[in-house]
Amino acid sequence: MFGKIKLAQGSISIGDQKIEIKKLGEWFEYLRGDVRRKIVGDTLQILPAPAKGYGVKLMMVRLEEDIVIAPGNRVEGFLTVPIEVSVRAGEVEVDRFPLGGEKYALYGTLERGVIVRYSRGSIQEKPNGIGVLKVKLINRGTSWGRVDRIVFPLLDVMYYTKDRAFYPLVEVIVDKDIEVVNTGEPPMDGLSVVGELKKLSFKMRW
């Protein structure tokens, strides 16, 4: 699914989306819903992209169960989250689409809040689904902490295998407040990478 593909007549399924490839003489026709492109060449790349939708910079994952963590403890796990798919011919983006329904929410107050990409999930021991976020929760404070949502900044970097896309590792640091760090680092070994590597942190105020 993800990676470079050699074009041939047929169909490609990615989550709930279906791409049709037709051979027309010396070129190929790319079709997905109302999207139609003529490809003069024989390869494409199907790559994961962060779910930025209408230009949002943050994703909020509301946890199905709050995580209560003692001082000095840490825990890590995986969440299933939305992603987007970027279809490219070299550096040219041929098509881009979300997997699953797009949901947005207001993070903060009406006066000072921002629109974020929204998802719900429960932390699991192993990755599940096409889009995955690995989180590491660390309580560096002197009292118990509780986390009911994770709001993290989106970077232009993703990791992937043939069948699964990963956001960079996100650390949630509980102290007097909660700091969320998108480390930009791979969440696991042996993953391919696409995008610009960097690090970004964010303090959860609400």
Short mmCIF file of N, CA, C and O in Angstrom, two decimals, residues 102-201:
data_model
loop_
_atom_site.label_atom_id
_atom_site.label_comp_id
_atom_site.label_asym_id
_atom_site.label_seq_id
_atom_site.Cartn_x
_atom_site.Cartn_y
_atom_site.Cartn_z
N GLU A 102 -13.59 12.99 8.40
CA GLU A 102 -12.85 14.11 8.99
C GLU A 102 -13.66 14.72 10.12
O GLU A 102 -14.81 15.11 9.93
N LYS A 103 -13.04 14.81 11.29
CA LYS A 103 -13.70 15.43 12.45
C LYS A 103 -12.80 16.52 13.01
O LYS A 103 -11.58 16.35 13.09
N TYR A 104 -13.43 17.62 13.40
CA TYR A 104 -12.70 18.75 13.96
C TYR A 104 -13.38 19.17 15.25
O TYR A 104 -14.55 18.88 15.50
N ALA A 105 -12.61 19.86 16.10
CA ALA A 105 -13.14 20.33 17.37
C ALA A 105 -12.47 21.64 17.74
O ALA A 105 -11.43 22.01 17.19
N LEU A 106 -13.09 22.36 18.68
CA LEU A 106 -12.50 23.58 19.22
C LEU A 106 -11.69 23.21 20.45
O LEU A 106 -12.22 22.63 21.39
N TYR A 107 -10.42 23.54 20.46
CA TYR A 107 -9.59 23.32 21.64
C TYR A 107 -9.40 24.66 22.33
O TYR A 107 -8.82 25.58 21.75
N GLY A 108 -9.92 24.78 23.54
CA GLY A 108 -9.82 26.03 24.27
C GLY A 108 -11.17 26.73 24.37
O GLY A 108 -12.22 26.13 24.17
N THR A 109 -11.12 28.02 24.64
CA THR A 109 -12.35 28.81 24.81
C THR A 109 -12.81 29.36 23.47
O THR A 109 -12.05 29.37 22.48
N LEU A 110 -14.04 29.86 23.44
CA LEU A 110 -14.56 30.46 22.22
C LEU A 110 -13.73 31.67 21.81
O LEU A 110 -13.56 31.94 20.62
N GLU A 111 -13.22 32.41 22.80
CA GLU A 111 -12.47 33.62 22.50
C GLU A 111 -11.03 33.33 22.08
O GLU A 111 -10.47 34.00 21.23
N ARG A 112 -10.42 32.28 22.66
CA ARG A 112 -8.99 32.07 22.45
C ARG A 112 -8.67 30.67 21.93
O ARG A 112 -7.50 30.31 21.81
N GLY A 113 -9.68 29.88 21.60
CA GLY A 113 -9.44 28.52 21.18
C GLY A 113 -9.03 28.42 19.71
O GLY A 113 -9.09 29.40 18.96
N VAL A 114 -8.61 27.23 19.32
CA VAL A 114 -8.21 26.97 17.94
C VAL A 114 -8.91 25.70 17.46
O VAL A 114 -9.25 24.81 18.25
N ILE A 115 -9.10 25.61 16.15
CA ILE A 115 -9.68 24.41 15.55
C ILE A 115 -8.58 23.36 15.41
O ILE A 115 -7.49 23.65 14.93
N VAL A 116 -8.90 22.14 15.86
CA VAL A 116 -7.94 21.05 15.80
C VAL A 116 -8.58 19.84 15.14
O VAL A 116 -9.80 19.71 15.10
N ARG A 117 -7.73 18.96 14.61
CA ARG A 117 -8.23 17.67 14.12
C ARG A 117 -8.61 16.83 15.33
O ARG A 117 -7.87 16.81 16.33
N TYR A 118 -9.74 16.12 15.28
CA TYR A 118 -10.27 15.46 16.47
C TYR A 118 -10.41 13.96 16.24
O TYR A 118 -10.78 13.50 15.16
N SER A 119 -10.08 13.22 17.28
CA SER A 119 -10.21 11.77 17.24
C SER A 119 -10.46 11.26 18.65
O SER A 119 -10.15 11.95 19.64
N ARG A 120 -11.01 10.07 18.76
CA ARG A 120 -11.17 9.40 20.04
C ARG A 120 -10.44 8.06 19.97
O ARG A 120 -10.38 7.44 18.92
N GLY A 121 -9.90 7.63 21.11
CA GLY A 121 -9.19 6.37 21.09
C GLY A 121 -8.83 5.87 22.46
O GLY A 121 -8.94 6.59 23.46
N SER A 122 -8.39 4.64 22.50
CA SER A 122 -7.96 3.99 23.73
C SER A 122 -6.55 3.45 23.52
O SER A 122 -6.26 2.85 22.49
N ILE A 123 -5.68 3.68 24.48
CA ILE A 123 -4.29 3.23 24.34
C ILE A 123 -4.22 1.71 24.39
O ILE A 123 -4.81 1.07 25.26
N GLN A 124 -3.50 1.15 23.42
CA GLN A 124 -3.31 -0.29 23.31
C GLN A 124 -1.82 -0.62 23.40
O GLN A 124 -0.96 0.22 23.15
N GLU A 125 -1.54 -1.89 23.70
CA GLU A 125 -0.15 -2.32 23.81
C GLU A 125 0.52 -2.46 22.44
O GLU A 125 1.74 -2.30 22.33
N LYS A 126 -0.26 -2.74 21.40
CA LYS A 126 0.29 -2.95 20.07
C LYS A 126 -0.41 -2.04 19.06
O LYS A 126 -1.57 -1.68 19.26
N PRO A 127 0.27 -1.65 17.98
CA PRO A 127 -0.36 -0.80 16.96
C PRO A 127 -1.50 -1.51 16.26
O PRO A 127 -1.44 -2.71 16.00
N ASN A 128 -2.53 -0.74 15.95
CA ASN A 128 -3.71 -1.28 15.27
C ASN A 128 -4.25 -0.21 14.33
O ASN A 128 -4.20 0.98 14.63
N GLY A 129 -4.79 -0.62 13.18
CA GLY A 129 -5.31 0.34 12.22
C GLY A 129 -4.23 0.82 11.27
O GLY A 129 -3.05 0.47 11.39
N ILE A 130 -4.63 1.66 10.31
CA ILE A 130 -3.69 2.16 9.30
C ILE A 130 -2.88 3.32 9.85
O ILE A 130 -1.67 3.41 9.66
N GLY A 131 -3.52 4.25 10.57
CA GLY A 131 -2.83 5.40 11.15
C GLY A 131 -2.60 5.17 12.64
O GLY A 131 -3.53 4.85 13.37
N VAL A 132 -1.36 5.35 13.07
CA VAL A 132 -0.98 5.00 14.44
C VAL A 132 -0.17 6.13 15.07
O VAL A 132 0.69 6.73 14.42
N LEU A 133 -0.44 6.38 16.34
CA LEU A 133 0.34 7.30 17.15
C LEU A 133 0.86 6.56 18.37
O LEU A 133 0.08 5.96 19.12
N LYS A 134 2.20 6.57 18.56
CA LYS A 134 2.77 6.00 19.78
C LYS A 134 3.01 7.12 20.77
O LYS A 134 3.61 8.15 20.44
N VAL A 135 2.50 6.94 22.00
CA VAL A 135 2.66 7.95 23.04
C VAL A 135 3.41 7.35 24.22
O VAL A 135 3.26 6.18 24.55
N LYS A 136 4.21 8.20 24.83
CA LYS A 136 4.94 7.83 26.05
C LYS A 136 4.55 8.83 27.12
O LYS A 136 4.82 10.03 26.98
N LEU A 137 3.87 8.38 28.18
CA LEU A 137 3.45 9.25 29.27
C LEU A 137 4.43 9.12 30.42
O LEU A 137 4.74 8.01 30.88
N ILE A 138 4.90 10.27 30.92
CA ILE A 138 5.90 10.31 31.99
C ILE A 138 5.42 11.28 33.06
O ILE A 138 5.14 12.45 32.76
N ASN A 139 5.32 10.83 34.30
CA ASN A 139 4.96 11.72 35.41
C ASN A 139 6.24 12.12 36.14
O ASN A 139 6.82 11.34 36.89
N ARG A 140 6.67 13.36 35.90
CA ARG A 140 7.87 13.89 36.54
C ARG A 140 7.53 14.72 37.77
O ARG A 140 8.43 15.30 38.40
N GLY A 141 6.24 14.79 38.11
CA GLY A 141 5.83 15.59 39.24
C GLY A 141 5.92 14.82 40.56
O GLY A 141 6.38 13.68 40.61
N THR A 142 5.44 15.45 41.63
CA THR A 142 5.47 14.85 42.96
C THR A 142 4.09 14.36 43.40
O THR A 142 3.93 13.89 44.52
N SER A 143 3.11 14.50 42.53
CA SER A 143 1.76 14.05 42.85
C SER A 143 1.19 13.27 41.67
O SER A 143 1.71 13.32 40.56
N TRP A 144 0.10 12.56 41.92
CA TRP A 144 -0.55 11.78 40.85
C TRP A 144 -1.05 12.74 39.77
O TRP A 144 -1.45 13.87 40.05
N GLY A 145 -1.05 12.25 38.55
CA GLY A 145 -1.57 13.04 37.43
C GLY A 145 -2.64 12.28 36.67
O GLY A 145 -2.71 11.04 36.73
N ARG A 146 -3.48 13.02 35.97
CA ARG A 146 -4.52 12.40 35.14
C ARG A 146 -4.53 13.04 33.76
O ARG A 146 -4.48 14.26 33.63
N VAL A 147 -4.59 12.18 32.75
CA VAL A 147 -4.61 12.64 31.36
C VAL A 147 -5.88 12.13 30.70
O VAL A 147 -6.13 10.92 30.69
N ASP A 148 -6.71 13.04 30.20
CA ASP A 148 -7.95 12.63 29.55
C ASP A 148 -7.95 12.89 28.05
O ASP A 148 -8.83 12.46 27.33
N ARG A 149 -6.92 13.63 27.57
CA ARG A 149 -6.80 13.91 26.14
C ARG A 149 -5.33 14.20 25.85
O ARG A 149 -4.55 14.56 26.75
N ILE A 150 -4.97 14.03 24.61
CA ILE A 150 -3.62 14.34 24.17
C ILE A 150 -3.72 15.29 22.98
O ILE A 150 -4.35 14.95 21.97
N VAL A 151 -3.18 16.47 23.14
CA VAL A 151 -3.17 17.46 22.06
C VAL A 151 -1.72 17.66 21.64
O VAL A 151 -0.89 18.06 22.46
N PHE A 152 -1.41 17.35 20.40
CA PHE A 152 -0.02 17.42 19.98
C PHE A 152 0.13 18.18 18.66
O PHE A 152 -0.77 18.16 17.82
N PRO A 153 1.26 18.87 18.48
CA PRO A 153 1.49 19.61 17.23
C PRO A 153 1.82 18.67 16.09
O PRO A 153 2.54 17.68 16.26
N LEU A 154 1.30 18.97 14.92
CA LEU A 154 1.53 18.17 13.73
C LEU A 154 2.77 18.66 13.00
O LEU A 154 2.92 19.86 12.75
N LEU A 155 3.64 17.73 12.67
CA LEU A 155 4.83 18.03 11.88
C LEU A 155 4.67 17.48 10.47
O LEU A 155 3.80 16.64 10.22
N ASP A 156 5.53 17.93 9.57
CA ASP A 156 5.50 17.42 8.19
C ASP A 156 6.44 16.22 8.04
O ASP A 156 7.27 16.18 7.14
N VAL A 157 6.31 15.25 8.94
CA VAL A 157 7.11 14.04 8.86
C VAL A 157 6.24 12.86 9.29
O VAL A 157 5.44 12.98 10.24
N MET A 158 6.36 11.77 8.57
CA MET A 158 5.63 10.54 8.89
C MET A 158 6.56 9.35 8.68
O MET A 158 7.50 9.41 7.87
N TYR A 159 6.26 8.28 9.39
CA TYR A 159 6.99 7.02 9.24
C TYR A 159 6.00 5.97 8.75
O TYR A 159 4.79 6.08 9.00
N TYR A 160 6.51 4.93 8.09
CA TYR A 160 5.57 3.96 7.54
C TYR A 160 6.23 2.63 7.24
O TYR A 160 7.44 2.51 7.06
N THR A 161 5.36 1.62 7.21
CA THR A 161 5.68 0.31 6.64
C THR A 161 4.78 0.17 5.41
O THR A 161 4.04 1.11 5.06
N LYS A 162 4.78 -0.97 4.80
CA LYS A 162 3.92 -1.17 3.63
C LYS A 162 2.44 -1.02 3.99
O LYS A 162 1.65 -0.50 3.19
N ASP A 163 2.04 -1.44 5.19
CA ASP A 163 0.62 -1.49 5.54
C ASP A 163 0.19 -0.50 6.61
O ASP A 163 -1.00 -0.42 6.92
N ARG A 164 1.11 0.29 7.17
CA ARG A 164 0.73 1.11 8.32
C ARG A 164 1.54 2.40 8.33
O ARG A 164 2.70 2.42 7.95
N ALA A 165 0.90 3.49 8.78
CA ALA A 165 1.56 4.80 8.87
C ALA A 165 1.65 5.22 10.33
O ALA A 165 0.70 5.02 11.11
N PHE A 166 2.77 5.81 10.69
CA PHE A 166 3.02 6.22 12.06
C PHE A 166 3.37 7.71 12.13
O PHE A 166 4.19 8.19 11.34
N TYR A 167 2.74 8.40 13.09
CA TYR A 167 3.22 9.74 13.44
C TYR A 167 4.52 9.57 14.23
O TYR A 167 4.79 8.50 14.79
N PRO A 168 5.35 10.63 14.32
CA PRO A 168 6.52 10.53 15.19
C PRO A 168 6.11 10.26 16.64
O PRO A 168 4.98 10.54 17.05
N LEU A 169 7.05 9.74 17.41
CA LEU A 169 6.81 9.48 18.82
C LEU A 169 6.42 10.76 19.55
O LEU A 169 7.08 11.80 19.40
N VAL A 170 5.37 10.68 20.36
CA VAL A 170 4.90 11.82 21.14
C VAL A 170 5.08 11.51 22.63
O VAL A 170 4.67 10.46 23.11
N GLU A 171 5.71 12.43 23.35
CA GLU A 171 5.88 12.30 24.79
C GLU A 171 4.92 13.23 25.51
O GLU A 171 4.81 14.41 25.14
N VAL A 172 4.23 12.71 26.50
CA VAL A 172 3.33 13.50 27.34
C VAL A 172 3.97 13.57 28.73
O VAL A 172 4.07 12.56 29.43
N ILE A 173 4.42 14.76 29.13
CA ILE A 173 5.15 14.94 30.38
C ILE A 173 4.25 15.62 31.39
O ILE A 173 3.84 16.78 31.20
N VAL A 174 3.93 14.90 32.46
CA VAL A 174 3.05 15.41 33.51
C VAL A 174 3.91 15.98 34.63
O VAL A 174 4.76 15.29 35.19
N ASP A 175 3.70 17.24 34.97
CA ASP A 175 4.38 17.89 36.09
C ASP A 175 3.39 18.87 36.69
O ASP A 175 2.24 18.49 36.92
N LYS A 176 3.78 20.12 36.88
CA LYS A 176 2.81 21.11 37.35
C LYS A 176 1.76 21.37 36.27
O LYS A 176 0.63 21.73 36.57
N ASP A 177 2.17 21.26 35.03
CA ASP A 177 1.24 21.29 33.91
C ASP A 177 1.54 20.08 33.02
O ASP A 177 2.30 19.19 33.42
N ILE A 178 0.93 20.02 31.85
CA ILE A 178 1.16 18.89 30.94
C ILE A 178 1.79 19.43 29.67
O ILE A 178 1.21 20.28 28.98
N GLU A 179 2.98 18.94 29.39
CA GLU A 179 3.69 19.32 28.17
C GLU A 179 3.68 18.14 27.20
O GLU A 179 3.95 17.01 27.59
N VAL A 180 3.34 18.42 25.96
CA VAL A 180 3.32 17.38 24.93
C VAL A 180 4.42 17.70 23.92
O VAL A 180 4.48 18.81 23.40
N VAL A 181 5.29 16.72 23.67
CA VAL A 181 6.42 16.93 22.77
C VAL A 181 6.29 15.98 21.58
O VAL A 181 6.27 14.76 21.76
N ASN A 182 6.17 16.56 20.40
CA ASN A 182 6.28 15.76 19.18
C ASN A 182 7.78 15.66 18.90
O ASN A 182 8.39 16.62 18.43
N THR A 183 8.37 14.52 19.20
CA THR A 183 9.82 14.38 19.15
C THR A 183 10.38 14.39 17.74
O THR A 183 11.57 14.61 17.55
N GLY A 184 9.53 14.08 16.76
CA GLY A 184 10.02 13.92 15.39
C GLY A 184 10.74 12.60 15.18
O GLY A 184 11.13 12.28 14.06
N GLU A 185 10.89 11.81 16.24
CA GLU A 185 11.66 10.57 16.17
C GLU A 185 10.78 9.40 15.75
O GLU A 185 9.56 9.40 16.00
N PRO A 186 11.36 8.37 15.15
CA PRO A 186 10.56 7.19 14.79
C PRO A 186 10.04 6.49 16.03
O PRO A 186 10.76 6.35 17.02
N PRO A 187 8.79 6.05 16.02
CA PRO A 187 8.22 5.36 17.18
C PRO A 187 8.71 3.92 17.33
O PRO A 187 8.57 3.32 18.39
N MET A 188 9.24 3.36 16.25
CA MET A 188 9.72 1.98 16.24
C MET A 188 10.90 1.89 15.30
O MET A 188 11.14 2.79 14.49
N ASP A 189 11.63 0.80 15.39
CA ASP A 189 12.75 0.56 14.49
C ASP A 189 12.24 0.01 13.15
O ASP A 189 11.15 -0.57 13.07
N GLY A 190 13.04 0.21 12.11
CA GLY A 190 12.76 -0.42 10.82
C GLY A 190 11.70 0.26 9.98
O GLY A 190 11.13 -0.38 9.09
N LEU A 191 11.41 1.54 10.24
CA LEU A 191 10.38 2.26 9.49
C LEU A 191 11.00 3.14 8.41
O LEU A 191 12.08 3.70 8.60
N SER A 192 10.31 3.29 7.29
CA SER A 192 10.69 4.27 6.28
C SER A 192 10.18 5.64 6.71
O SER A 192 9.25 5.74 7.52
N VAL A 193 10.75 6.70 6.18
CA VAL A 193 10.38 8.05 6.61
C VAL A 193 10.15 8.93 5.39
O VAL A 193 10.79 8.77 4.35
N VAL A 194 9.23 9.87 5.54
CA VAL A 194 8.99 10.89 4.53
C VAL A 194 8.75 12.21 5.24
O VAL A 194 8.07 12.27 6.26
N GLY A 195 9.36 13.28 4.75
CA GLY A 195 9.13 14.60 5.32
C GLY A 195 10.34 15.15 6.04
O GLY A 195 11.41 14.55 6.09
N GLU A 196 10.14 16.33 6.64
CA GLU A 196 11.21 17.08 7.29
C GLU A 196 11.30 16.71 8.77
O GLU A 196 10.31 16.77 9.51
N LEU A 197 12.50 16.34 9.21
CA LEU A 197 12.70 15.93 10.60
C LEU A 197 12.93 17.15 11.48
O LEU A 197 13.83 17.95 11.23
N LYS A 198 12.11 17.30 12.53
CA LYS A 198 12.34 18.33 13.54
C LYS A 198 11.52 17.99 14.78
O LYS A 198 10.84 16.96 14.83
N LYS A 199 11.60 18.83 15.81
CA LYS A 199 10.96 18.57 17.09
C LYS A 199 10.12 19.78 17.48
O LYS A 199 10.51 20.92 17.20
N LEU A 200 8.98 19.56 18.12
CA LEU A 200 8.09 20.65 18.51
C LEU A 200 7.37 20.29 19.79
O LEU A 200 6.90 19.15 19.94
N SER A 201 7.30 21.24 20.74
CA SER A 201 6.60 20.97 22.00
C SER A 201 5.40 21.91 22.15
O SER A 201 5.32 22.96 21.51
#
